[in-house]
Every structure is written in C-alpha cells, then in structure tokens.
Amino acid sequence: MSTGPGADSAPVHKPDTDTLARGGTFSSLKIRNYRLFFTGAIVSNTGTWMARITQDWLVLTLTGSSAAVGITTALQFLPMLLFGLYGGVLADRYPKRRILLFSQGALGLCGLALAALTLSGHIQVWHVYLVAFLLGMVTVVDNPARQSFVSEMVGPDQLRNAVSLNSANFQSARLVGPAVAGLLIASIGSGWAFLLNGLFFLAPLTGLLMMRPAELHKVERAPRGKGQLREGLRYVAGRPELIWPIVLVGFVGTFGFNFPIWLTAFADDVFHVGAGTYGLLNTLMAAGSLAGALLAARRGSTRLRMLVGAAAVFGVLEVLAAVAPAFWLFALLLVPIGMFGLTVNVTANSAVQLATDPVMRGRVMSLYMMVFVGGTPIGAPLVGWLTDAYGARIGFATGGLMSLAATGLVGLILTRAGGLKMTVGWHHGHPRVRFVPREGLAVPA
C-alpha cells in the first residue's frame, strides 16, 4: 500500500532487513515446496523457450512473412485478452496446486501434438495457429494460478525475492532454450524441439506432486458467487498503487515486447543470418534479463519511480537498437534491453502482488497478465504489418517510441496526482529519476 503521496512513495515494500541479510539473493529457495516448484519450472521453461523459438522460425519458414509470426503470437495471447479475468476468478476459488497439475499437463500435451504434426511432415501454418490458440486457452488459467501460488509457497516475507527468482529462472532457461533450439532446427529439424518441450513438462508435474500441502501458507479462498469479476475490477480501480503499474506494463507489453517479430526480421532480412544466430540473439537478451532478475532479487524495496525510470530507459534502448548500423552493436544492445525490460516486469509484478490482499490476488494478477500479455493480439499484428511494410528498423523503433510515450504519460499522471514534478539527471555517472515537490524540496530517495 502507499505510505505517502505521489509516485515516489507508492507502492513501497520494506521487508525486514535482518531477514534479507540472512537470506540474500536466493533466500526463498530454502523453502522445500518452492525449491521443488523452482526446479520443475527451470526444466519446463527451457522447453518452452525451445518451442517459442522453433515455432517462430517454423512460421517464418512456412510463410516468409513477419506478419504471420505476429498472427501466431497474437493467437497465443488472444485468450488472455478475452478470458483472462475469468481465469483469475478460478484461481481465487479453487486450490491452485490442483489447477496447476491440470494446466501444466495440458501444456505438455499441446507440445506433443505439435511435435507429432511436424515430425510426420503434415505440418501447415494453420496447425501452428490452432496449437498457439489452445496454448493461450490453457494459459488463461495457468498464469494467474502460478503467479499467485508463489505467495502460498513462500509467504509474504519472501514474496518479492521469490517473484524475482521466478524471473531469473525463466531467463536462465532463455539462455539455454534458444541456443538448443537453433542447433536442433539446423541439425535434425523442428519437430524434435517440440517433442522435448512436451516431455519437459513432466518435471513441474513431478514437483507439484512431491510438495507437502501442510507446509503451504493457508489463504482464504473466494466462495462461489456472483459479481466476483466486477469486485476484482473495482478493487484495482480504487487503488492507485495497483492501477498505474498495470497501465504502464500494459502499454509496454503491447508495443515494446514484440521480440519474436523483430528478431526474426532482423536475423532474416537485415543481417541475413540463420536460425543459429537468431537463437544467439535471444540468448543475449536472456543474459541481460537474467542479470536484471538477480539484481531485483537483491533489492529490498519496490518503488514506482524505479518502474518509470526502467521503462524510459527500455524505450530509449529499443530505438537505439533499431538504428544500429552493425550486427555486433545490435546484438550488444539486446543485453541491456533484456535487463531493463525484466526490471519493468519484476518491479511491477512484485509491487502489485505485495499491495494486494491474498483473497483478491488471483483476480488482480489475472488482470495484470491480461493487460501485460493480452495486449499482444493488438500490438503484434500491427507491429508485424509495420515490419513487413516499412522494414524491421521502423517496426522496432515504433515499439520503443510507443513505450517511451506511455512512460511519459503515466509518469506525468503520477506526478500530477502526488503534487510532484519529475526530474531526470545524472548522479555519479548514472541516469537518475527523481520526484520533487513543486515547492522545490526533494523527496528522499
């Protein structure tokens, strides 16, 4: 919850400093149930990244169109836009561990179905579209349940650390998955990457089955009743410490996170490299994201000014990468892009979860994910069309500029609401965003 006026103070989480000192970056891994969850997730996340890279390259190979890659991405996230809030209602109503056993199994079956079609030689682009949509339908339930289940495993004191480690987990897998996918595509074909992805979901299923339910933190479940979806929307609308992070990540996610479209286009049309190098580009971005996640895990507070500052730097870096004249410069810029993009996501995610009552967390996180990834069906086809019509550089630059515009607008609203003004300058050689009262007294950092 907010502890004072304006963007500088809402939301703020100040965990016990002794707990942080004892635990450090990996403190939540001391909890057995979370350790099982984390271990299973890193295996399935590796397979997921293999499948994502393979899926994008397969669609580009079948169609030769960046717009088709955008359509695939849009179909995968369209269910979240249409039904995401209902998934949050289910996550608040039913045991989350039971939901995850169902959803993780269904995701594995989708991977096996795509593998069978590809290995048999019958794959067509509409098959990929259909499986992408089915994956999205499962994710409607899986995402809010998985996000909100973290608090049940680790409790409120370790929640921020666990959210950051989840992101580090995902990005660690992103270091391995794209590289392995590139090797498999180039050597034995796309179908084997899809097959491994499907089999890898056995790991999180095993972890969930091995958990000790008695060690989970008990949370009140929402009873069956009418108006629960509207109740969740009213809850968020009345809390600025929730709504503004959600609004900002919605714009950044819709326009700034269309990397499957841009990286395939840069690899194929701008720099004329193959699938292996495309995997390398994803790996470089993942390296930056992993660094950002580990830094986030060490931080003891979550502030909106950090969110606004990271989003602004993220947009600037995307514009710079769009105009990079050489491959090596473009590739190097992907590292800080990954770092600041991850900082935006983790900062907003942890701020929203920490400011939400446990009984509402599933619905709030479903709204968060609906806005963050549900905007992709709007942004991905538009960005794909721009990329096809005007080139990869224009498409990438547009995403960065839209992220910058949204950051400026949200930052202005926050500072106006708090009676502040935002200043951007340099401190000890680093960019620094500060919120200063209009009478001229600086807000404490």
Tab-separated table of C-alpha atoms in Angstrom:
chain	number	residue	atom	x	y	z
A	1	MET	CA	0.000	0.000	0.000
A	2	SER	CA	1.012	3.600	-0.430
A	3	THR	CA	2.783	5.207	2.508
A	4	GLY	CA	2.676	8.762	1.240
A	5	PRO	CA	1.641	10.981	-1.650
A	6	GLY	CA	2.742	10.584	-5.210
A	7	ALA	CA	4.728	8.228	-7.350
A	8	ASP	CA	7.805	8.211	-5.150
A	9	SER	CA	6.105	6.529	-2.263
A	10	ALA	CA	3.512	4.220	-3.748
A	11	PRO	CA	3.857	1.338	-3.618
A	12	VAL	CA	6.720	0.723	-1.190
A	13	HIS	CA	7.686	-2.596	0.330
A	14	LYS	CA	10.283	-2.613	3.093
A	15	PRO	CA	10.982	-6.161	4.217
A	16	ASP	CA	12.745	-6.969	7.442
A	17	THR	CA	16.397	-6.140	6.906
A	18	ASP	CA	17.556	-8.981	9.155
A	19	THR	CA	15.622	-11.452	7.022
A	20	LEU	CA	17.270	-10.127	3.885
A	21	ALA	CA	20.695	-10.216	5.462
A	22	ARG	CA	20.225	-13.843	6.489
A	23	GLY	CA	18.675	-14.950	3.236
A	24	GLY	CA	20.344	-12.978	0.477
A	25	THR	CA	19.594	-13.346	-3.201
A	26	PHE	CA	18.396	-16.972	-3.028
A	27	SER	CA	16.655	-16.902	0.364
A	28	SER	CA	13.294	-18.275	-0.813
A	29	LEU	CA	14.983	-21.439	-2.135
A	30	LYS	CA	15.396	-22.576	1.476
A	31	ILE	CA	11.675	-23.412	1.426
A	32	ARG	CA	11.199	-27.003	0.235
A	33	ASN	CA	7.927	-26.558	-1.671
A	34	TYR	CA	9.257	-23.540	-3.528
A	35	ARG	CA	12.511	-25.351	-4.282
A	36	LEU	CA	10.522	-28.166	-5.950
A	37	PHE	CA	8.484	-25.608	-7.884
A	38	PHE	CA	11.625	-23.751	-8.970
A	39	THR	CA	13.415	-26.914	-10.110
A	40	GLY	CA	10.494	-28.158	-12.174
A	41	ALA	CA	9.976	-24.728	-13.677
A	42	ILE	CA	13.525	-24.365	-14.954
A	43	VAL	CA	13.158	-27.609	-16.930
A	44	SER	CA	9.770	-26.728	-18.420
A	45	ASN	CA	10.857	-23.135	-19.072
A	46	THR	CA	13.804	-24.408	-21.099
A	47	GLY	CA	11.423	-26.459	-23.219
A	48	THR	CA	9.042	-23.511	-23.550
A	49	TRP	CA	11.802	-21.290	-24.905
A	50	MET	CA	12.887	-24.025	-27.313
A	51	ALA	CA	9.306	-24.272	-28.564
A	52	ARG	CA	8.865	-20.498	-28.866
A	53	ILE	CA	11.973	-20.052	-30.973
A	54	THR	CA	11.151	-23.109	-33.090
A	55	GLN	CA	7.537	-22.003	-33.560
A	56	ASP	CA	8.512	-18.516	-34.756
A	57	TRP	CA	11.161	-19.843	-37.140
A	58	LEU	CA	8.805	-22.537	-38.453
A	59	VAL	CA	6.079	-19.989	-39.225
A	60	LEU	CA	8.586	-17.716	-40.956
A	61	THR	CA	9.843	-20.683	-42.995
A	62	LEU	CA	6.332	-21.773	-43.980
A	63	THR	CA	5.090	-18.293	-44.925
A	64	GLY	CA	8.061	-15.937	-45.353
A	65	SER	CA	6.041	-13.295	-43.507
A	66	SER	CA	6.756	-11.366	-40.308
A	67	ALA	CA	3.036	-10.617	-40.150
A	68	ALA	CA	2.357	-14.367	-39.905
A	69	VAL	CA	4.719	-14.549	-36.926
A	70	GLY	CA	2.754	-11.673	-35.414
A	71	ILE	CA	-0.533	-13.511	-36.017
A	72	THR	CA	0.839	-16.609	-34.272
A	73	THR	CA	1.888	-14.541	-31.277
A	74	ALA	CA	-1.462	-12.760	-31.256
A	75	LEU	CA	-3.420	-16.029	-31.292
A	76	GLN	CA	-1.388	-17.347	-28.371
A	77	PHE	CA	-2.228	-14.303	-26.253
A	78	LEU	CA	-5.754	-13.569	-27.544
A	79	PRO	CA	-7.423	-15.891	-24.971
A	80	MET	CA	-5.757	-13.929	-22.164
A	81	LEU	CA	-7.286	-10.726	-23.530
A	82	LEU	CA	-10.743	-12.296	-23.906
A	83	PHE	CA	-10.964	-14.567	-20.864
A	84	GLY	CA	-8.060	-13.607	-18.582
A	85	LEU	CA	-10.207	-12.192	-15.782
A	86	TYR	CA	-12.239	-15.400	-15.573
A	87	GLY	CA	-9.007	-17.316	-15.061
A	88	GLY	CA	-8.309	-15.125	-12.049
A	89	VAL	CA	-11.740	-15.887	-10.590
A	90	LEU	CA	-10.994	-19.623	-10.881
A	91	ALA	CA	-7.553	-19.148	-9.305
A	92	ASP	CA	-9.129	-17.437	-6.273
A	93	ARG	CA	-11.887	-20.059	-5.990
A	94	TYR	CA	-10.076	-23.423	-6.328
A	95	PRO	CA	-6.828	-24.896	-4.901
A	96	LYS	CA	-4.017	-23.518	-7.045
A	97	ARG	CA	-1.856	-26.630	-6.840
A	98	ARG	CA	-4.699	-28.695	-8.309
A	99	ILE	CA	-5.216	-26.139	-11.086
A	100	LEU	CA	-1.512	-26.245	-11.954
A	101	LEU	CA	-1.468	-30.039	-12.177
A	102	PHE	CA	-4.181	-29.799	-14.829
A	103	SER	CA	-2.757	-26.813	-16.719
A	104	GLN	CA	0.871	-27.995	-16.822
A	105	GLY	CA	-0.257	-31.385	-18.135
A	106	ALA	CA	-2.345	-29.709	-20.843
A	107	LEU	CA	0.593	-27.520	-21.914
A	108	GLY	CA	2.737	-30.630	-22.286
A	109	LEU	CA	0.101	-32.304	-24.467
A	110	CYS	CA	-0.004	-29.252	-26.746
A	111	GLY	CA	3.757	-29.545	-27.236
A	112	LEU	CA	3.474	-33.246	-28.079
A	113	ALA	CA	0.691	-32.580	-30.591
A	114	LEU	CA	2.820	-30.018	-32.430
A	115	ALA	CA	5.750	-32.455	-32.392
A	116	ALA	CA	3.634	-35.208	-33.951
A	117	LEU	CA	2.423	-32.928	-36.760
A	118	THR	CA	5.930	-31.648	-37.523
A	119	LEU	CA	7.743	-34.998	-37.367
A	120	SER	CA	5.110	-36.633	-39.567
A	121	GLY	CA	5.633	-33.985	-42.254
A	122	HIS	CA	1.995	-32.862	-42.235
A	123	ILE	CA	2.548	-29.513	-40.524
A	124	GLN	CA	0.797	-26.486	-42.004
A	125	VAL	CA	0.687	-22.946	-40.751
A	126	TRP	CA	-2.934	-23.266	-39.605
A	127	HIS	CA	-1.866	-26.138	-37.357
A	128	VAL	CA	0.589	-23.795	-35.625
A	129	TYR	CA	-2.123	-21.147	-35.337
A	130	LEU	CA	-4.507	-23.667	-33.716
A	131	VAL	CA	-1.984	-25.000	-31.209
A	132	ALA	CA	-0.950	-21.435	-30.331
A	133	PHE	CA	-4.578	-20.607	-29.559
A	134	LEU	CA	-5.001	-23.759	-27.450
A	135	LEU	CA	-1.836	-22.892	-25.516
A	136	GLY	CA	-3.338	-19.478	-24.861
A	137	MET	CA	-6.564	-21.007	-23.545
A	138	VAL	CA	-4.653	-23.127	-21.039
A	139	THR	CA	-2.534	-20.128	-20.034
A	140	VAL	CA	-5.696	-18.212	-19.070
A	141	VAL	CA	-5.973	-20.488	-16.043
A	142	ASP	CA	-2.312	-21.409	-15.585
A	143	ASN	CA	-0.901	-17.896	-15.404
A	144	PRO	CA	-2.884	-16.373	-12.506
A	145	ALA	CA	-2.757	-19.654	-10.589
A	146	ARG	CA	1.019	-19.916	-11.000
A	147	GLN	CA	1.641	-16.260	-10.184
A	148	SER	CA	-0.498	-16.235	-7.046
A	149	PHE	CA	0.607	-19.716	-5.897
A	150	VAL	CA	4.051	-18.281	-5.143
A	151	SER	CA	2.742	-16.476	-2.064
A	152	GLU	CA	1.254	-19.722	-0.743
A	153	MET	CA	4.622	-21.462	-1.029
A	154	VAL	CA	6.852	-18.759	0.487
A	155	GLY	CA	4.636	-16.362	2.468
A	156	PRO	CA	4.674	-12.548	2.379
A	157	ASP	CA	8.198	-12.072	3.768
A	158	GLN	CA	9.834	-13.923	0.877
A	159	LEU	CA	7.366	-12.998	-1.859
A	160	ARG	CA	9.430	-10.263	-3.511
A	161	ASN	CA	12.508	-12.486	-3.537
A	162	ALA	CA	10.573	-15.438	-4.983
A	163	VAL	CA	8.998	-13.298	-7.734
A	164	SER	CA	12.467	-12.115	-8.739
A	165	LEU	CA	13.865	-15.661	-8.674
A	166	ASN	CA	10.964	-16.844	-10.841
A	167	SER	CA	12.026	-14.280	-13.416
A	168	ALA	CA	15.660	-15.351	-13.046
A	169	ASN	CA	14.514	-18.942	-13.563
A	170	PHE	CA	12.649	-18.023	-16.734
A	171	GLN	CA	15.567	-16.034	-18.094
A	172	SER	CA	18.113	-18.735	-17.205
A	173	ALA	CA	16.087	-21.125	-19.318
A	174	ARG	CA	16.062	-18.495	-22.032
A	175	LEU	CA	19.859	-18.674	-22.121
A	176	VAL	CA	19.747	-22.381	-22.928
A	177	GLY	CA	16.482	-22.916	-24.815
A	178	PRO	CA	17.076	-20.691	-27.872
A	179	ALA	CA	20.618	-21.994	-28.371
A	180	VAL	CA	19.468	-25.621	-28.185
A	181	ALA	CA	16.522	-24.869	-30.464
A	182	GLY	CA	18.810	-23.287	-33.057
A	183	LEU	CA	21.070	-26.355	-33.036
A	184	LEU	CA	18.133	-28.766	-33.301
A	185	ILE	CA	16.495	-26.840	-36.150
A	186	ALA	CA	19.745	-26.700	-38.099
A	187	SER	CA	20.724	-30.335	-37.483
A	188	ILE	CA	17.702	-32.640	-37.163
A	189	GLY	CA	14.615	-30.448	-37.596
A	190	SER	CA	11.987	-28.525	-35.681
A	191	GLY	CA	9.891	-31.487	-34.578
A	192	TRP	CA	12.438	-32.712	-32.043
A	193	ALA	CA	12.441	-29.364	-30.247
A	194	PHE	CA	8.649	-29.571	-29.927
A	195	LEU	CA	8.919	-33.162	-28.658
A	196	LEU	CA	11.407	-32.249	-25.947
A	197	ASN	CA	9.213	-29.348	-24.879
A	198	GLY	CA	6.260	-31.660	-24.356
A	199	LEU	CA	8.316	-34.171	-22.361
A	200	PHE	CA	9.915	-31.479	-20.211
A	201	PHE	CA	6.537	-30.751	-18.574
A	202	LEU	CA	6.955	-33.978	-16.619
A	203	ALA	CA	9.360	-32.050	-14.355
A	204	PRO	CA	6.899	-29.459	-12.955
A	205	LEU	CA	4.205	-32.141	-12.629
A	206	THR	CA	6.589	-34.237	-10.528
A	207	GLY	CA	7.492	-31.223	-8.388
A	208	LEU	CA	3.843	-30.386	-7.725
A	209	LEU	CA	3.080	-33.989	-6.745
A	210	MET	CA	6.058	-34.082	-4.332
A	211	MET	CA	5.015	-30.932	-2.457
A	212	ARG	CA	3.835	-31.078	1.148
A	213	PRO	CA	0.409	-29.407	1.246
A	214	ALA	CA	0.631	-28.963	5.036
A	215	GLU	CA	3.600	-26.594	4.551
A	216	LEU	CA	1.715	-24.243	2.214
A	217	HIS	CA	0.578	-20.904	3.661
A	218	LYS	CA	-3.173	-21.026	4.092
A	219	VAL	CA	-5.121	-18.356	2.220
A	220	GLU	CA	-8.810	-17.643	2.207
A	221	ARG	CA	-10.473	-18.853	-0.984
A	222	ALA	CA	-13.214	-16.806	-2.569
A	223	PRO	CA	-16.584	-18.567	-2.302
A	224	ARG	CA	-18.651	-19.236	-5.393
A	225	GLY	CA	-20.881	-16.255	-6.056
A	226	LYS	CA	-21.983	-13.611	-8.491
A	227	GLY	CA	-20.100	-10.407	-9.204
A	228	GLN	CA	-16.601	-11.658	-8.330
A	229	LEU	CA	-15.131	-10.395	-11.587
A	230	ARG	CA	-16.627	-6.927	-11.085
A	231	GLU	CA	-15.433	-6.990	-7.485
A	232	GLY	CA	-11.864	-7.541	-8.689
A	233	LEU	CA	-12.078	-4.662	-11.171
A	234	ARG	CA	-13.472	-2.290	-8.520
A	235	TYR	CA	-10.722	-3.352	-6.132
A	236	VAL	CA	-7.985	-2.399	-8.607
A	237	ALA	CA	-9.704	0.769	-9.822
A	238	GLY	CA	-9.811	2.171	-6.294
A	239	ARG	CA	-6.100	1.674	-5.606
A	240	PRO	CA	-3.564	3.819	-7.489
A	241	GLU	CA	-0.717	1.648	-6.204
A	242	LEU	CA	-2.221	-1.159	-8.311
A	243	ILE	CA	-3.713	0.529	-11.345
A	244	TRP	CA	-0.739	2.598	-12.533
A	245	PRO	CA	1.807	-0.233	-12.663
A	246	ILE	CA	-0.782	-2.289	-14.533
A	247	VAL	CA	-1.473	0.517	-17.017
A	248	LEU	CA	2.225	1.078	-17.712
A	249	VAL	CA	3.128	-2.586	-18.229
A	250	GLY	CA	0.076	-2.883	-20.465
A	251	PHE	CA	1.430	-0.288	-22.896
A	252	VAL	CA	4.994	-1.588	-22.717
A	253	GLY	CA	3.843	-5.187	-23.167
A	254	THR	CA	1.582	-4.350	-26.101
A	255	PHE	CA	4.100	-2.348	-28.117
A	256	GLY	CA	7.559	-2.907	-26.654
A	257	PHE	CA	7.764	-6.680	-26.148
A	258	ASN	CA	7.243	-7.953	-29.695
A	259	PHE	CA	10.698	-9.507	-29.898
A	260	PRO	CA	9.688	-12.657	-31.836
A	261	ILE	CA	8.672	-10.408	-34.734
A	262	TRP	CA	11.649	-8.063	-34.603
A	263	LEU	CA	14.415	-10.585	-34.001
A	264	THR	CA	13.232	-12.927	-36.758
A	265	ALA	CA	13.036	-9.948	-39.134
A	266	PHE	CA	16.466	-8.597	-38.177
A	267	ALA	CA	18.028	-12.062	-38.441
A	268	ASP	CA	16.425	-12.848	-41.817
A	269	ASP	CA	16.028	-9.504	-43.630
A	270	VAL	CA	18.541	-7.051	-42.131
A	271	PHE	CA	21.610	-9.089	-41.244
A	272	HIS	CA	20.846	-12.233	-43.324
A	273	VAL	CA	21.840	-14.817	-40.706
A	274	GLY	CA	20.367	-18.241	-39.977
A	275	ALA	CA	18.411	-19.936	-37.203
A	276	GLY	CA	21.520	-20.470	-35.082
A	277	THR	CA	22.295	-16.752	-34.960
A	278	TYR	CA	18.639	-15.989	-34.285
A	279	GLY	CA	18.935	-18.237	-31.239
A	280	LEU	CA	22.089	-16.333	-30.229
A	281	LEU	CA	20.206	-13.020	-30.305
A	282	ASN	CA	17.586	-14.429	-27.944
A	283	THR	CA	20.336	-15.770	-25.694
A	284	LEU	CA	21.992	-12.353	-25.438
A	285	MET	CA	18.707	-10.748	-24.464
A	286	ALA	CA	18.169	-13.502	-21.925
A	287	ALA	CA	21.594	-12.838	-20.390
A	288	GLY	CA	20.591	-9.247	-19.736
A	289	SER	CA	17.215	-10.343	-18.372
A	290	LEU	CA	18.869	-12.810	-16.017
A	291	ALA	CA	21.177	-10.096	-14.689
A	292	GLY	CA	18.173	-7.833	-14.158
A	293	ALA	CA	16.299	-10.570	-12.294
A	294	LEU	CA	19.205	-11.312	-9.947
A	295	LEU	CA	19.645	-7.616	-9.214
A	296	ALA	CA	15.915	-7.368	-8.478
A	297	ALA	CA	16.176	-10.307	-6.066
A	298	ARG	CA	18.751	-8.364	-4.027
A	299	ARG	CA	16.728	-5.171	-3.802
A	300	GLY	CA	14.912	-4.509	-0.537
A	301	SER	CA	12.199	-2.204	-1.867
A	302	THR	CA	9.887	-1.711	-4.821
A	303	ARG	CA	9.062	1.857	-5.905
A	304	LEU	CA	7.109	3.248	-8.806
A	305	ARG	CA	9.893	5.662	-9.669
A	306	MET	CA	12.104	2.637	-10.398
A	307	LEU	CA	9.367	1.287	-12.674
A	308	VAL	CA	9.025	4.593	-14.553
A	309	GLY	CA	12.784	5.042	-14.892
A	310	ALA	CA	13.383	1.488	-16.123
A	311	ALA	CA	10.560	1.763	-18.667
A	312	ALA	CA	12.002	5.020	-20.025
A	313	VAL	CA	15.495	3.548	-20.454
A	314	PHE	CA	13.959	0.444	-22.049
A	315	GLY	CA	12.223	2.551	-24.720
A	316	VAL	CA	15.386	4.548	-25.472
A	317	LEU	CA	17.451	1.380	-25.876
A	318	GLU	CA	14.929	-0.101	-28.311
A	319	VAL	CA	15.146	2.992	-30.505
A	320	LEU	CA	18.953	2.844	-30.424
A	321	ALA	CA	18.937	-0.843	-31.373
A	322	ALA	CA	16.547	-0.147	-34.245
A	323	VAL	CA	19.051	2.207	-35.892
A	324	ALA	CA	22.211	0.215	-35.015
A	325	PRO	CA	24.253	0.033	-38.256
A	326	ALA	CA	26.238	-3.109	-37.436
A	327	PHE	CA	25.231	-6.588	-36.292
A	328	TRP	CA	27.605	-6.609	-33.312
A	329	LEU	CA	26.207	-3.317	-31.980
A	330	PHE	CA	22.626	-4.509	-32.406
A	331	ALA	CA	23.479	-7.754	-30.599
A	332	LEU	CA	25.200	-5.975	-27.706
A	333	LEU	CA	22.250	-3.616	-27.189
A	334	LEU	CA	19.982	-6.616	-26.652
A	335	VAL	CA	21.708	-7.275	-23.306
A	336	PRO	CA	20.646	-4.010	-21.579
A	337	ILE	CA	17.276	-4.183	-23.352
A	338	GLY	CA	16.720	-7.533	-21.652
A	339	MET	CA	17.922	-6.152	-18.319
A	340	PHE	CA	15.647	-3.110	-18.243
A	341	GLY	CA	12.686	-4.963	-19.755
A	342	LEU	CA	12.943	-7.536	-16.991
A	343	THR	CA	13.261	-4.769	-14.381
A	344	VAL	CA	9.983	-3.282	-15.619
A	345	ASN	CA	8.234	-6.635	-15.364
A	346	VAL	CA	9.594	-7.698	-11.954
A	347	THR	CA	9.118	-4.277	-10.359
A	348	ALA	CA	5.508	-4.032	-11.481
A	349	ASN	CA	4.741	-7.681	-10.665
A	350	SER	CA	6.127	-7.600	-7.125
A	351	ALA	CA	4.622	-4.174	-6.405
A	352	VAL	CA	1.169	-5.356	-7.456
A	353	GLN	CA	1.343	-8.644	-5.532
A	354	LEU	CA	2.643	-7.039	-2.348
A	355	ALA	CA	-0.085	-4.384	-2.398
A	356	THR	CA	-2.912	-6.906	-2.935
A	357	ASP	CA	-4.984	-8.702	-0.296
A	358	PRO	CA	-4.430	-12.504	-0.569
A	359	VAL	CA	-8.098	-13.288	-1.227
A	360	MET	CA	-8.012	-10.968	-4.278
A	361	ARG	CA	-4.572	-11.901	-5.573
A	362	GLY	CA	-5.717	-14.321	-8.296
A	363	ARG	CA	-8.082	-11.775	-9.832
A	364	VAL	CA	-5.597	-8.919	-9.579
A	365	MET	CA	-2.807	-10.973	-11.147
A	366	SER	CA	-5.127	-12.156	-13.907
A	367	LEU	CA	-5.840	-8.502	-14.708
A	368	TYR	CA	-2.113	-7.768	-14.595
A	369	MET	CA	-1.322	-10.628	-17.004
A	370	MET	CA	-4.330	-9.827	-19.198
A	371	VAL	CA	-3.061	-6.289	-19.657
A	372	PHE	CA	0.620	-7.247	-19.922
A	373	VAL	CA	0.347	-10.098	-22.435
A	374	GLY	CA	-3.284	-9.686	-23.516
A	375	GLY	CA	-2.371	-6.565	-25.442
A	376	THR	CA	-0.207	-8.685	-27.737
A	377	PRO	CA	-3.154	-9.589	-30.044
A	378	ILE	CA	-3.452	-5.846	-30.669
A	379	GLY	CA	0.218	-4.935	-30.817
A	380	ALA	CA	1.713	-7.984	-32.547
A	381	PRO	CA	-0.300	-7.845	-35.823
A	382	LEU	CA	0.185	-4.061	-36.023
A	383	VAL	CA	3.917	-4.297	-35.393
A	384	GLY	CA	4.160	-7.258	-37.785
A	385	TRP	CA	2.431	-5.247	-40.507
A	386	LEU	CA	4.703	-2.249	-39.918
A	387	THR	CA	7.737	-4.543	-40.063
A	388	ASP	CA	6.621	-6.123	-43.330
A	389	ALA	CA	5.601	-2.819	-44.924
A	390	TYR	CA	8.385	-0.488	-43.760
A	391	GLY	CA	11.161	-2.759	-42.556
A	392	ALA	CA	12.437	-4.208	-39.315
A	393	ARG	CA	14.076	-0.955	-38.193
A	394	ILE	CA	10.849	1.046	-38.406
A	395	GLY	CA	8.918	-1.683	-36.593
A	396	PHE	CA	11.430	-1.895	-33.730
A	397	ALA	CA	11.737	1.883	-33.393
A	398	THR	CA	7.945	2.224	-33.267
A	399	GLY	CA	7.784	-0.183	-30.336
A	400	GLY	CA	10.423	1.804	-28.453
A	401	LEU	CA	8.741	5.140	-29.142
A	402	MET	CA	5.340	3.850	-28.024
A	403	SER	CA	6.888	2.569	-24.780
A	404	LEU	CA	8.521	5.958	-24.212
A	405	ALA	CA	5.273	7.817	-24.857
A	406	ALA	CA	3.354	5.606	-22.421
A	407	THR	CA	6.056	6.011	-19.772
A	408	GLY	CA	5.968	9.780	-20.097
A	409	LEU	CA	2.177	9.876	-19.867
A	410	VAL	CA	1.945	7.599	-16.820
A	411	GLY	CA	4.849	9.390	-15.133
A	412	LEU	CA	3.113	12.737	-15.708
A	413	ILE	CA	-0.176	11.445	-14.275
A	414	LEU	CA	1.569	10.057	-11.198
A	415	THR	CA	3.481	13.239	-10.505
A	416	ARG	CA	0.407	15.428	-11.023
A	417	ALA	CA	-1.632	13.226	-8.696
A	418	GLY	CA	1.003	13.458	-5.988
A	419	GLY	CA	1.718	17.164	-6.337
A	420	LEU	CA	5.218	16.385	-7.641
A	421	LYS	CA	7.340	17.040	-10.678
A	422	MET	CA	9.686	14.536	-12.272
A	423	THR	CA	13.324	15.419	-12.893
A	424	VAL	CA	15.840	13.388	-14.876
A	425	GLY	CA	19.565	13.923	-14.387
A	426	TRP	CA	22.884	12.252	-13.685
A	427	HIS	CA	24.215	11.093	-10.319
A	428	HIS	CA	27.758	9.696	-10.015
A	429	GLY	CA	27.799	8.984	-13.728
A	430	HIS	CA	24.421	7.212	-13.847
A	431	PRO	CA	20.977	8.405	-15.004
A	432	ARG	CA	18.684	9.232	-12.102
A	433	VAL	CA	14.937	9.843	-11.971
A	434	ARG	CA	13.677	11.931	-9.026
A	435	PHE	CA	10.247	13.151	-7.941
A	436	VAL	CA	10.425	16.604	-6.377
A	437	PRO	CA	7.618	18.516	-4.615
A	438	ARG	CA	6.556	21.586	-6.542
A	439	GLU	CA	7.784	23.838	-3.755
A	440	GLY	CA	11.283	22.559	-4.510
A	441	LEU	CA	12.108	20.135	-1.690
A	442	ALA	CA	13.466	16.817	-2.896
A	443	VAL	CA	11.679	13.674	-1.922
A	444	PRO	CA	14.036	11.368	-0.005
A	445	ALA	CA	15.462	8.552	-2.105
